[in-house]
Coordinates of C-alpha atoms and ligand atoms in Angstrom, one line a residue:
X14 CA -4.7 -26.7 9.7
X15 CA -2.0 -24.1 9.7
X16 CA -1.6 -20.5 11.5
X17 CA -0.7 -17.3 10.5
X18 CA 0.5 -14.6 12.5
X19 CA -1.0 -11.3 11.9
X20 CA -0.7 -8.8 9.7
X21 CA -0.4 -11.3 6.7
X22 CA 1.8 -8.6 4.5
X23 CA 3.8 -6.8 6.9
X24 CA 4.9 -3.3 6.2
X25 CA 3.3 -0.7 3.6
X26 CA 0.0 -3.6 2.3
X27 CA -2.7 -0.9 2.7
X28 CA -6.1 -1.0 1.5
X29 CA -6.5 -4.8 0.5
X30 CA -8.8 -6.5 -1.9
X31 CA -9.0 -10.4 -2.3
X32 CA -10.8 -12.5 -5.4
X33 CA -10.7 -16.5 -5.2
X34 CA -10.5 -18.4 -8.3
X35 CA -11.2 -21.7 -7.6
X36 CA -8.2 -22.7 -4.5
X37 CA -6.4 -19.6 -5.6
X38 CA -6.3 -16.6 -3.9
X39 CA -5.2 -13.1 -5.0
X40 CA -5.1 -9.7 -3.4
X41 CA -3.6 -6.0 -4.7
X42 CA -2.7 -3.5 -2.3
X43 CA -2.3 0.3 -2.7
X44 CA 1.4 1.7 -4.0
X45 CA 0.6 5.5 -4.0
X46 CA 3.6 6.7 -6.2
X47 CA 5.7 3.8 -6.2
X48 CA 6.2 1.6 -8.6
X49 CA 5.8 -1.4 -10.1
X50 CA 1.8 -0.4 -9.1
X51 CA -0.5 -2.8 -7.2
X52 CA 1.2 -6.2 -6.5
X53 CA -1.0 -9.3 -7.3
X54 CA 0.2 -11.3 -4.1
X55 CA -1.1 -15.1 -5.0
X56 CA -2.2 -17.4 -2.0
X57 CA -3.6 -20.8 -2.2
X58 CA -4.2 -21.2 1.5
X59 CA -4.5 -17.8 2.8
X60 CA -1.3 -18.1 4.7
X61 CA 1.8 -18.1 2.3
X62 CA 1.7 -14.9 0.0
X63 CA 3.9 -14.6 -3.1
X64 CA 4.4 -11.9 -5.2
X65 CA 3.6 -12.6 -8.8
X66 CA 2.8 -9.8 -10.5
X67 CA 2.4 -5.9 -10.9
X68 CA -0.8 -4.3 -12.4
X69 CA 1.0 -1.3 -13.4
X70 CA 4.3 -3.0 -14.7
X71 CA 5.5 -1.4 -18.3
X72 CA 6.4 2.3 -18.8
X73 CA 3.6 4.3 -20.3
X74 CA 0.8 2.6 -18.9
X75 CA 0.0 5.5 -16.1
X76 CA 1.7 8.8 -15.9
X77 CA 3.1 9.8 -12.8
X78 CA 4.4 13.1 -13.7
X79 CA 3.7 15.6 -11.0
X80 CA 2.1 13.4 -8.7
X81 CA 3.2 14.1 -5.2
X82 CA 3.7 11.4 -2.2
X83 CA 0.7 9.9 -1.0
X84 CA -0.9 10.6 -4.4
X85 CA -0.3 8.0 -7.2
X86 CA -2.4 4.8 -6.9
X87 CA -5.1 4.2 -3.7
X88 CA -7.2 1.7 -3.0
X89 CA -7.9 -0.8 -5.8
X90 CA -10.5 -3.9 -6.3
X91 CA -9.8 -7.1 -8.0
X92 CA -12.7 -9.3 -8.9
X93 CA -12.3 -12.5 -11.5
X94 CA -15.1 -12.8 -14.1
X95 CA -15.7 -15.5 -16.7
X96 CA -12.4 -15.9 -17.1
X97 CA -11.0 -12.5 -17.1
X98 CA -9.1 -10.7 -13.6
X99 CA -10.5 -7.3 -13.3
X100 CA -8.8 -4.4 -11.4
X101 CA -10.0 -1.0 -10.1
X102 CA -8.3 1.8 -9.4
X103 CA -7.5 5.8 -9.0
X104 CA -4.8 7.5 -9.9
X105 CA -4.7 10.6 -7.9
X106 CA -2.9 13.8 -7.9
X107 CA -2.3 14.0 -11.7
X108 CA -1.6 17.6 -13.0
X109 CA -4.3 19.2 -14.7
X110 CA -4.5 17.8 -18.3
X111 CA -2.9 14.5 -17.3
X112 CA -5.1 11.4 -17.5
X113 CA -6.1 10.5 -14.1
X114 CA -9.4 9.4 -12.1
X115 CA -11.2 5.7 -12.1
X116 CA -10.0 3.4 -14.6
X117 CA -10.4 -0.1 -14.9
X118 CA -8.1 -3.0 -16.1
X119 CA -8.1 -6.4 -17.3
X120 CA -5.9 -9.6 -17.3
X121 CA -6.5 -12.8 -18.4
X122 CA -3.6 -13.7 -16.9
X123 CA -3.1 -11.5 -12.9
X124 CA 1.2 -12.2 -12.9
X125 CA -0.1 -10.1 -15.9
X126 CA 0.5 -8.5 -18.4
X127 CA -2.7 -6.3 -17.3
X128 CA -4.1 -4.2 -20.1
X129 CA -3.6 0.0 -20.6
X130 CA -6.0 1.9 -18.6
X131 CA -9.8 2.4 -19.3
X132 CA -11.0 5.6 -17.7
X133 CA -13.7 6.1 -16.4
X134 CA -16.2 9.1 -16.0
X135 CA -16.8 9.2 -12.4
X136 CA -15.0 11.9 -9.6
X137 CA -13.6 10.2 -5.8
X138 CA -11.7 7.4 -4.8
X139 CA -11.6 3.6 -3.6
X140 CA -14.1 2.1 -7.0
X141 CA -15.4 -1.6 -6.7
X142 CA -16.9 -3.6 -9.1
X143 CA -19.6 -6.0 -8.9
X144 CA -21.0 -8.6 -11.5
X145 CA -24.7 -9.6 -10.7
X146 CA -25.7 -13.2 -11.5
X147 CA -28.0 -11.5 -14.6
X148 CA -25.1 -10.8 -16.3
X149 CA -24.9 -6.7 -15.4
X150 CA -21.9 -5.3 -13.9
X151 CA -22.0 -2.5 -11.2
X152 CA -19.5 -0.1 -10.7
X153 CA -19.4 1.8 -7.1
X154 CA -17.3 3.8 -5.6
X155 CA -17.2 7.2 -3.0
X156 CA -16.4 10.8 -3.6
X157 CA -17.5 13.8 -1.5
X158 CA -20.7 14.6 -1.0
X159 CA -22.4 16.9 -3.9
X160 CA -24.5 18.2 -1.6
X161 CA -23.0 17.8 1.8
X162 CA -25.0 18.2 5.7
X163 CA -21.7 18.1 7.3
X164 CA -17.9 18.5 7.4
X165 CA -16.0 15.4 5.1
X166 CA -19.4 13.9 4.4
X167 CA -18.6 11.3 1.3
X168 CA -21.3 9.5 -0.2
X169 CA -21.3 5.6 -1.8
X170 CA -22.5 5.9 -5.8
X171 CA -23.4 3.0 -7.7
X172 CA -23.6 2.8 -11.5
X173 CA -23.7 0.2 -14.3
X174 CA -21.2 -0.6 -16.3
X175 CA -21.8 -1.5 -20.9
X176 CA -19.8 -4.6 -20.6
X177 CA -19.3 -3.4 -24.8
X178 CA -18.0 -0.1 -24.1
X179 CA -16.4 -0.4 -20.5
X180 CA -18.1 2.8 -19.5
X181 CA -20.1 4.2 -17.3
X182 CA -24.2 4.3 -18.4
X183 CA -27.7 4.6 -16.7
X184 CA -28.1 6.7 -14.0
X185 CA -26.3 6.8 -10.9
X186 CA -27.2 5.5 -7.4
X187 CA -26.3 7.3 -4.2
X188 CA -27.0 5.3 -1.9
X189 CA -24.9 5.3 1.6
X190 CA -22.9 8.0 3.7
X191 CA -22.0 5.8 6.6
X192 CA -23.8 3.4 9.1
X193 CA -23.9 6.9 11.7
X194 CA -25.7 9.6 10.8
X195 CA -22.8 12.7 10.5
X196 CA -19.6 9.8 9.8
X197 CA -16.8 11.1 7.7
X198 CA -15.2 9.3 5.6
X199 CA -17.3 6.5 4.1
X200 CA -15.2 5.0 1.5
X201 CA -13.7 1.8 0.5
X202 CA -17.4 0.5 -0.8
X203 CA -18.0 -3.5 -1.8
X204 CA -20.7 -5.4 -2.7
X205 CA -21.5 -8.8 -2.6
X206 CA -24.7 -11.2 -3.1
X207 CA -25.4 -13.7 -0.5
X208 CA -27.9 -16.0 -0.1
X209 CA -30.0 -13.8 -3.4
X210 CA -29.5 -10.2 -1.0
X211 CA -26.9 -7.5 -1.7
X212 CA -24.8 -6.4 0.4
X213 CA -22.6 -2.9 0.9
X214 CA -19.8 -3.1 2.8
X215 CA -17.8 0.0 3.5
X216 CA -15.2 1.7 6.0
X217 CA -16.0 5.1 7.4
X218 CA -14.4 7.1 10.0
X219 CA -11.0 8.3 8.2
X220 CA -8.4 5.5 8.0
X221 CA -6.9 6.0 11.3
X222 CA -8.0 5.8 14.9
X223 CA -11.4 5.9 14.8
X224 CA -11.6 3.8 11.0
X225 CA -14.7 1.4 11.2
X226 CA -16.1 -1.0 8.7
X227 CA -20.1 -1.1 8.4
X228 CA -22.5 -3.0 6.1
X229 CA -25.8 -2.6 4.5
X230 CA -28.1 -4.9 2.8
X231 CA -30.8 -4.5 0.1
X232 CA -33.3 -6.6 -2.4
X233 CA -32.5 -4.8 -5.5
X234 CA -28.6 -3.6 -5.9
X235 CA -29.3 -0.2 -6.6
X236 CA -30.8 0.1 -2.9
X237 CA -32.3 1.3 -0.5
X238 CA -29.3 -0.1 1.4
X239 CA -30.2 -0.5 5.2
X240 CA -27.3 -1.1 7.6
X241 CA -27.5 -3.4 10.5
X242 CA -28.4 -2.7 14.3
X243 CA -24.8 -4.2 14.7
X244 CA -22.5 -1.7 12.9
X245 CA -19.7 -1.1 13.1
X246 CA -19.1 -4.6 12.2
X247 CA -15.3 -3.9 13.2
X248 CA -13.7 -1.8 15.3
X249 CA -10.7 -0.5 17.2
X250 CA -11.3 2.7 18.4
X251 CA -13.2 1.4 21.7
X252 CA -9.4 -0.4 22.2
X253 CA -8.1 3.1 22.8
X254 CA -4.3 4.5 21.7
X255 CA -3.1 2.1 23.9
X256 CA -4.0 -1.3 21.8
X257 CA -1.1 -2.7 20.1
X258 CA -2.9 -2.5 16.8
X259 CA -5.1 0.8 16.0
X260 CA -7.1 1.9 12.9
X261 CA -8.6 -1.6 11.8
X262 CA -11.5 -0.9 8.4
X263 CA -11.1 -1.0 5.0
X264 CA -11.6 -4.4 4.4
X265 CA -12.8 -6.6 1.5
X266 CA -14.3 -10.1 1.6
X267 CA -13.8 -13.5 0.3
X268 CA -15.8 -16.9 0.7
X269 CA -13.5 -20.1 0.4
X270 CA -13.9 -22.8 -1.7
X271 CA -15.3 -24.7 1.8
X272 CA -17.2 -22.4 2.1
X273 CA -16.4 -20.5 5.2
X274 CA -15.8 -16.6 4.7
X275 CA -12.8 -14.4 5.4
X276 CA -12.0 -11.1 5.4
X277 CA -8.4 -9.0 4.5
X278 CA -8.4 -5.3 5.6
X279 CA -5.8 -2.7 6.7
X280 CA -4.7 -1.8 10.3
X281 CA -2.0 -0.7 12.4
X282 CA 0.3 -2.0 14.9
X283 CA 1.9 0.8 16.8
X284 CA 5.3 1.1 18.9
X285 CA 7.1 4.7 20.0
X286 CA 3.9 5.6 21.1
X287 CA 1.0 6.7 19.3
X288 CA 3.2 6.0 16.0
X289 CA 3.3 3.7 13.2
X290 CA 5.9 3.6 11.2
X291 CA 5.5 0.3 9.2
X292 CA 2.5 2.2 7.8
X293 CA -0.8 0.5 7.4
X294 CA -0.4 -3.2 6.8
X295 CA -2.8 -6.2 5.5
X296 CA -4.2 -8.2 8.2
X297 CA -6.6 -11.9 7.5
X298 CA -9.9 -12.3 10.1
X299 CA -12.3 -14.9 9.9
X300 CA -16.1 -14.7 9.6
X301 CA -19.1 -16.2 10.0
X302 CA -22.6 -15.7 8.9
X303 CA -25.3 -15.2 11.7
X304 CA -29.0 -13.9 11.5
X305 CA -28.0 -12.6 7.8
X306 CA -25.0 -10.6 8.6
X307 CA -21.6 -11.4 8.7
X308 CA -19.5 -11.1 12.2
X309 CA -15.8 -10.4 12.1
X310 CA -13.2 -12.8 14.8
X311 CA -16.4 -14.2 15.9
X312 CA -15.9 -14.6 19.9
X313 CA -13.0 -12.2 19.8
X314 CA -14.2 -8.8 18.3
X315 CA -10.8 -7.7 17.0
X316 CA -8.2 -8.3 14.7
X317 CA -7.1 -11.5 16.3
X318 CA -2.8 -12.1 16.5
X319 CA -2.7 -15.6 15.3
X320 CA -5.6 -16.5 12.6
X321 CA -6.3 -20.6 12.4
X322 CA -7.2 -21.6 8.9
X323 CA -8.5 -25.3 8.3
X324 CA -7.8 -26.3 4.9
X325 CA -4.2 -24.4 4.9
X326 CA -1.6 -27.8 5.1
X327 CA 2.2 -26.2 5.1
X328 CA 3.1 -23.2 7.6
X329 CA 3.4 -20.0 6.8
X330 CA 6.7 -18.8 4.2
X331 CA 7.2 -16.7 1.7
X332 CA 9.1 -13.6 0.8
X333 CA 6.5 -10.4 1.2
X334 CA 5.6 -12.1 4.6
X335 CA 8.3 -10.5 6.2
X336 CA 10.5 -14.1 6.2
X337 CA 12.9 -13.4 3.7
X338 CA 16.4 -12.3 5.1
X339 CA 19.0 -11.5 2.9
X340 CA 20.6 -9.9 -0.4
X341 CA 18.0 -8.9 -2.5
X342 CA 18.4 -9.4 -5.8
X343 CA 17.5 -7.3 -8.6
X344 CA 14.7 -8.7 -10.0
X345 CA 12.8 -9.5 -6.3
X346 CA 9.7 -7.9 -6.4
X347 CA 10.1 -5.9 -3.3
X348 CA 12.2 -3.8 -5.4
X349 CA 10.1 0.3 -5.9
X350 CA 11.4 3.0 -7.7
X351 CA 9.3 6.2 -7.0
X352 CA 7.0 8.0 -9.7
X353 CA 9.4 5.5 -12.6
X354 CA 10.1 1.4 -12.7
X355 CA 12.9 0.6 -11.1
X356 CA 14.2 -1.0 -14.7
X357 CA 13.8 2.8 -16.0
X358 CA 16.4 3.9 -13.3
X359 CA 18.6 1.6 -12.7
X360 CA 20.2 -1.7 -14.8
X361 CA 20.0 -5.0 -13.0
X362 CA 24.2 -5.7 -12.5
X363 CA 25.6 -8.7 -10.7
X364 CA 23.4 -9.3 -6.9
X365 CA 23.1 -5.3 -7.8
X366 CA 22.2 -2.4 -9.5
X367 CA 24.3 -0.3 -11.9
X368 CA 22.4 3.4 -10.7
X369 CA 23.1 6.4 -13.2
X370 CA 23.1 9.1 -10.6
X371 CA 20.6 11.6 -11.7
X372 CA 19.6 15.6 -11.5
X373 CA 16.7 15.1 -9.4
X374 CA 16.7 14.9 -5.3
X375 CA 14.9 13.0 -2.9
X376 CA 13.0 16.9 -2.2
X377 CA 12.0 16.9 -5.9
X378 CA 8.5 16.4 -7.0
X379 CA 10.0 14.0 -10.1
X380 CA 12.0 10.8 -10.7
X381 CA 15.1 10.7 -8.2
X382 CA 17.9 8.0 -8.7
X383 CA 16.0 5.9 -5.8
X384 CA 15.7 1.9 -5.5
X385 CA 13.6 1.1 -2.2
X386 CA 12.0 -1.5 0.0
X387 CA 9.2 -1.4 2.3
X388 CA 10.7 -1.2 5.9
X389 CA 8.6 -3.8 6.9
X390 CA 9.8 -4.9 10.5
X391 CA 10.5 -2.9 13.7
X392 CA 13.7 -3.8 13.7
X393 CA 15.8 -4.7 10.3
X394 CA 18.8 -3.3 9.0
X395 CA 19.7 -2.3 5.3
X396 CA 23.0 -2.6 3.8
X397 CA 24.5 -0.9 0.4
X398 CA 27.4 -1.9 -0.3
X399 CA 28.3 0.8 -3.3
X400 CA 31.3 2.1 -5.4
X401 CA 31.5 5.3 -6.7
X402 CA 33.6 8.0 -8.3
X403 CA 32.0 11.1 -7.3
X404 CA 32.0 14.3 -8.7
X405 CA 31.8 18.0 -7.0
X406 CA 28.0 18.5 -6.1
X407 CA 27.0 14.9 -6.3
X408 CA 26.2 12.7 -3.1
X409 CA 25.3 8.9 -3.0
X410 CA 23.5 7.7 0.5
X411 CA 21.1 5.6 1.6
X412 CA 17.7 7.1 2.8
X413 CA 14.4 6.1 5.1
X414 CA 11.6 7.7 3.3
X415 CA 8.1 8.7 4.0
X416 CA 7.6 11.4 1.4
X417 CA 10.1 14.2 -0.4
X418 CA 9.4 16.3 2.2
X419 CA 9.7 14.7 5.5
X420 CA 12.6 11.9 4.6
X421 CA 16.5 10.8 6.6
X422 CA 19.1 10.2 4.1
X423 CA 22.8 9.4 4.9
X424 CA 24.6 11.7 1.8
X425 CA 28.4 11.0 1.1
X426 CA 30.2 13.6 -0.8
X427 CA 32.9 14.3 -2.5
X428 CA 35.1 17.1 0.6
X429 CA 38.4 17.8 -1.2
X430 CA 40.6 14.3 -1.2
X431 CA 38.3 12.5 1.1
X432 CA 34.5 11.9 1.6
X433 CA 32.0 13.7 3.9
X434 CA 29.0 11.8 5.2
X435 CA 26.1 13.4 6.4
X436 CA 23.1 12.4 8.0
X437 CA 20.0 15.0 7.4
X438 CA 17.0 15.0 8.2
X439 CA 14.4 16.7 5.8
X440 CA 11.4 17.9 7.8
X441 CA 8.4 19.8 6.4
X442 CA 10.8 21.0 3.3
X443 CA 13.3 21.7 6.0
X444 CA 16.8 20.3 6.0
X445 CA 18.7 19.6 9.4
X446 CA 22.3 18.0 9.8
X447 CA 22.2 15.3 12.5
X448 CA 25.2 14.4 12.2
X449 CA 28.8 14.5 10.2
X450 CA 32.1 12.5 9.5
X451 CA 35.3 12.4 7.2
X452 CA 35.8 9.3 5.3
X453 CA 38.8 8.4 3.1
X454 CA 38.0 8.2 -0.5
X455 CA 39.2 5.6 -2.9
X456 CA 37.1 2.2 -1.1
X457 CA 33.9 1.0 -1.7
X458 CA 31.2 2.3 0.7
X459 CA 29.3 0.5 3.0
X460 CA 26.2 2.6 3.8
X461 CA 23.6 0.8 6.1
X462 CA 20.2 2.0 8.1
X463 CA 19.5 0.0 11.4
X464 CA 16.0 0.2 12.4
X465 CA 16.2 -0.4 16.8
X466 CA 12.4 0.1 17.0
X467 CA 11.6 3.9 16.7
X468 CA 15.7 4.6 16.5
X469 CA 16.8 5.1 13.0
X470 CA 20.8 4.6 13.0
X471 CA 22.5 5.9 9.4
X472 CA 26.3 3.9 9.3
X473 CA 28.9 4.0 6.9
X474 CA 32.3 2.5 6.4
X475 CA 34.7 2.0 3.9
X476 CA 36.7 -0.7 2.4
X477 CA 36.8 -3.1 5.3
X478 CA 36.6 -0.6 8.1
X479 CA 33.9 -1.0 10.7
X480 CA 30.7 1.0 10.3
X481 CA 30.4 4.5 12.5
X482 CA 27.3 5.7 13.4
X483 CA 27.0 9.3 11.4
X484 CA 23.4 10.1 13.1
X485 CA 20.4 8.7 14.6
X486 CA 16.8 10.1 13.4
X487 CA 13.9 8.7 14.8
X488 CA 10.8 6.9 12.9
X489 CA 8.6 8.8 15.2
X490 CA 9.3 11.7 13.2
X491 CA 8.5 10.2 9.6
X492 CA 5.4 8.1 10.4
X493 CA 2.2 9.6 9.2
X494 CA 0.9 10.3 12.8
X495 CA 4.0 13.3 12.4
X496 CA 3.7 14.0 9.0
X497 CA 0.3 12.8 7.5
X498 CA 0.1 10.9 4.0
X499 CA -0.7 7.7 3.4
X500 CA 2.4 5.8 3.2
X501 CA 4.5 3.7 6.0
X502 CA 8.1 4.1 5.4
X503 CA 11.0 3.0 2.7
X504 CA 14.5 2.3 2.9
X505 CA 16.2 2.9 0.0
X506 CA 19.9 3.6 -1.9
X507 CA 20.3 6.8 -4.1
X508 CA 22.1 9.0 -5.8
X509 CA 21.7 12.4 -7.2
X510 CA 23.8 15.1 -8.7
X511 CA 21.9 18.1 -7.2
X512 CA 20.5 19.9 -10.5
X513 CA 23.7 19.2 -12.5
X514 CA 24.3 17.2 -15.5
X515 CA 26.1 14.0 -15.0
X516 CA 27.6 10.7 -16.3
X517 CA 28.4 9.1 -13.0
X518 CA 27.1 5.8 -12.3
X519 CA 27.0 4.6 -8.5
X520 CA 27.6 0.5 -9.0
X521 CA 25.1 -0.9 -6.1
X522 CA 26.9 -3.9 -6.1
X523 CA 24.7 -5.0 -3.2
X524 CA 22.0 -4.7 -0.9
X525 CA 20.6 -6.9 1.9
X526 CA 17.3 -6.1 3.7
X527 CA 17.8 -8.4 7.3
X528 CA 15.1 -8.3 10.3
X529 CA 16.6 -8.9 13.3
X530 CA 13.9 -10.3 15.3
Ligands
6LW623 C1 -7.9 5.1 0.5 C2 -9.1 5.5 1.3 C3 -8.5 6.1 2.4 O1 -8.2 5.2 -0.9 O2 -7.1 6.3 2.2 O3 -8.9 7.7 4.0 C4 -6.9 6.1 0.9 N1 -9.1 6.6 3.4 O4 -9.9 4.4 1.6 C5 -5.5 5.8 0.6 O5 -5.1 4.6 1.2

């Protein structure tokens, strides 16, 4: 018997699907337009979570081009199949022309590689897919309503899927809008068969404060569903804005090989206020069975702190967890690179990266000169440690970074024979200086974020001076409750050269990611 605190995958984990495959576990999470896409995270006891793998890994398998924050990949499904892993997805936000929509992959192996995409003809988001014990495979998935009765009324479709062709065939299936009559926002559909009935579990509500999960049942898969006198099946909202965790749905199921049942799904835990900064994270509850339908934290009713699980022997370890402290080295997995691999911007160098500065900024809807990490603790600090010869009009820094609009970057430039550091704070397209300072040129820079709960401090120092504090910005500002999206926040190293050609190279020689708590 081991616990595990909760949430499991700390930081940006939203939108969580789980498969088991004999004792092992895996589960992808959304990536929006980071990249490597979709993490396969591997588990063999529910508690420890490794990364092992990326869905989208290799250049050319998506395009990204064009595709603005909080667009890029949402809410996948993995399922395993006679002997192949199976991923769903959308890839959302694609300029006109671009491939984009529902498209379907396949591994034999999920560290992969995963196969090209196979698209799909079907409009919405959040797809699942279902293999019946006949041998017939059901794709489902929610878009908005064709013919809506009220405001963000989506609608669950189910259709079958030639296992020959991979596509789409028969006709389709509408067959849920939410357990209440006039919810918004049913999405995130899955089905399951249990005990020889199907079942359609789904989140409605918007994936924020009043985000539920509700579930339906049927004989025949293609419905008529009917939902439980119980729904929502789980629920924060009744917790109010004061709960320390807020916005609990979205969740996906999984029966262990003892055959008790679990369930992953996203939430929130808040600080600063009504904030949450971290972003939506993965959190583990257990479940039972009772009169037919399945009851989430039975005798607790919430997304419990600390989740018990029998058959897991060691404690909890592992690197996404939150437990690793430290340099990270190039080729962790943490490492994102936004709307490109990180390996397409950078070259692995030493504990660091060699980062060709590049034309694009942080504000640019394209591939800046970026390498970030989930910020995935209240309180952590980030260190670069960076050399660099600059040139007129170019800037290296270190950034915290919900979007290219609303992001804090700490930008050292060239100012005659010294440096200038600056911390600004891009808001809504806007910039604003928080803060300035004159350096002297000629030393490696260290350039460091230290996340004090909501309290964003940007430092710098160079050579072997001791850090100053250029500005403070607060994550209150960049969360999603201030700027909407999708996405909790980044902390990252960059450099661009503002529009201009260039040949400069900023030599990351290090960076460390340490929680302080
Ligand atoms: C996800 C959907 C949602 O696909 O947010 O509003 C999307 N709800 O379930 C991105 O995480």
């Amino acid at each position: 018997m081991s616990t595990v605190k909760n949430p499991i995958l700390p930081g940006c984990y939203p939108d969580p699907s789980i498969c088991r495959v004999g004792d092992d576990y895996y589960l992808v999470t959304s990536t929006f337009e980071y990249l490597p896409g979709l993490p396969v995270l591997h588990s063999r006891d529910l508690v420890t979570w490794e990364t092992i793998g990326h869905v989208v890994d290799r250049p050319g398998q998506l395009d990204y081009a064009g595709i603005e924050s909080s667009g890029g990949l949402y809410a996948p499904t993995i399922r395993h199949h006679d002997g192949l892993f199976w991923v769903i997805c959308t890839l959302v936000g694609q300029p006109q022309g671009n491939p984009g929509g529902n498209f379907l992959m396949t591994a034999t192996d999920p560290a992969g590689p995963w196969s090209d995409p196979m698209w799909l003809d079907a409009d919405g988001i959040d797809p699942s897919i279902f293999f019946d014990d006949d041998g017939r495979i059901w794709v489902h998935g929610t878009r908005l309503a064709l013919e809506p009765e009220w405001f963000h009324q989506t609608e669950v479709w189910i259709r079958e899927l030639d296992p020959e062709t991979k596509k789409l065939t028969g006709p389709e299936h509408v067959v849920w809008s939410g357990a209440v009559k006039g919810a918004v926002w049913a999405e995130a559909p899955h089905l399951y068969k249990v005990d020889g009935t199907y079942y359609l579990m789904a989140a409605e509500a918007g994936t924020e404060f009043h985000h539920a999960e509700s579930i339906a049942q049927a004989d025949v898969v293609t419905g008529p569903y009917t939902g439980t006198r119980g729904n929502p099946i789980l629920t924060h909202r009744h917790l109010g804005r004061q709960h320390p965790v807020v916005g609990a749905g979205h969740a996906d199921l999984v029966e262990a090989a003892d055959g008790s049942w679990w369930a992953v799904l996203l939430a929130m835990r808040t600080y600063g206020g009504y904030h949450y900064p971290l972003g939506r994270e993965t959190f583990l509850v257990p479940v039972v069975w009772e009169d037919g339908w399945p009851v989430f934290a039975p005798g607790v009713g919430k997304v419990p702190d600390e989740v018990e699980v029998p058959f897991a022997t060691g404690p909890a370890s592992g690197l996404v967890q939150g437990l690793a402290s430290g340099t990270v080295p190039a080729d962790d997995p943490r490492w994102t690179a936004v709307r490109a691999l990180p390996a397409q911007v950078a070259t692995a160098a030493g504990e660091g990266w060699d980062l060709p500065l590049r034309p694009a900024t942080l504000a640019d809807v394209d591939v800046p000169a970026f390498l970030g990490l989930r910020l995935q603790h209240q309180d952590a600090d980030l260190v670069a440690r960076v050399a660099v010869d600059l040139a007129d009009g170019e800037e290296v820094g270190v950034a915290v970074r919900q979007s290219e609009k609303d992001h804090v970057r700490l930008a050292v430039t060239p100012d005659g024979d010294a440096l200038r550091a600056r911390v600004v704070h891009r808001q809504r397209g806007e910039d604003r200086v928080l803060g300035e300072a004159t350096l002297a040129a000629g030393a490696p820079l260290t350039l460091s974020v230290r996340a004090r709960g909501v309290d964003l401090e940007l430092l710098v120092a160079t050579g072997d001076s001791e850090p100053v504090v250029v500005g403070t910005a607060l994550a209150t500002d960049l969360d999603t409750v201030a700027t909407g999206g999708f996405l909790g926040l980044w902390l990252g190293v960059y450099g661009t050269s503002n529009g201009a050609a260039t040949s400069t190279v900023a030599h990351v020689e290090r960076v460390d990611y340490v929680p302080t708590v």
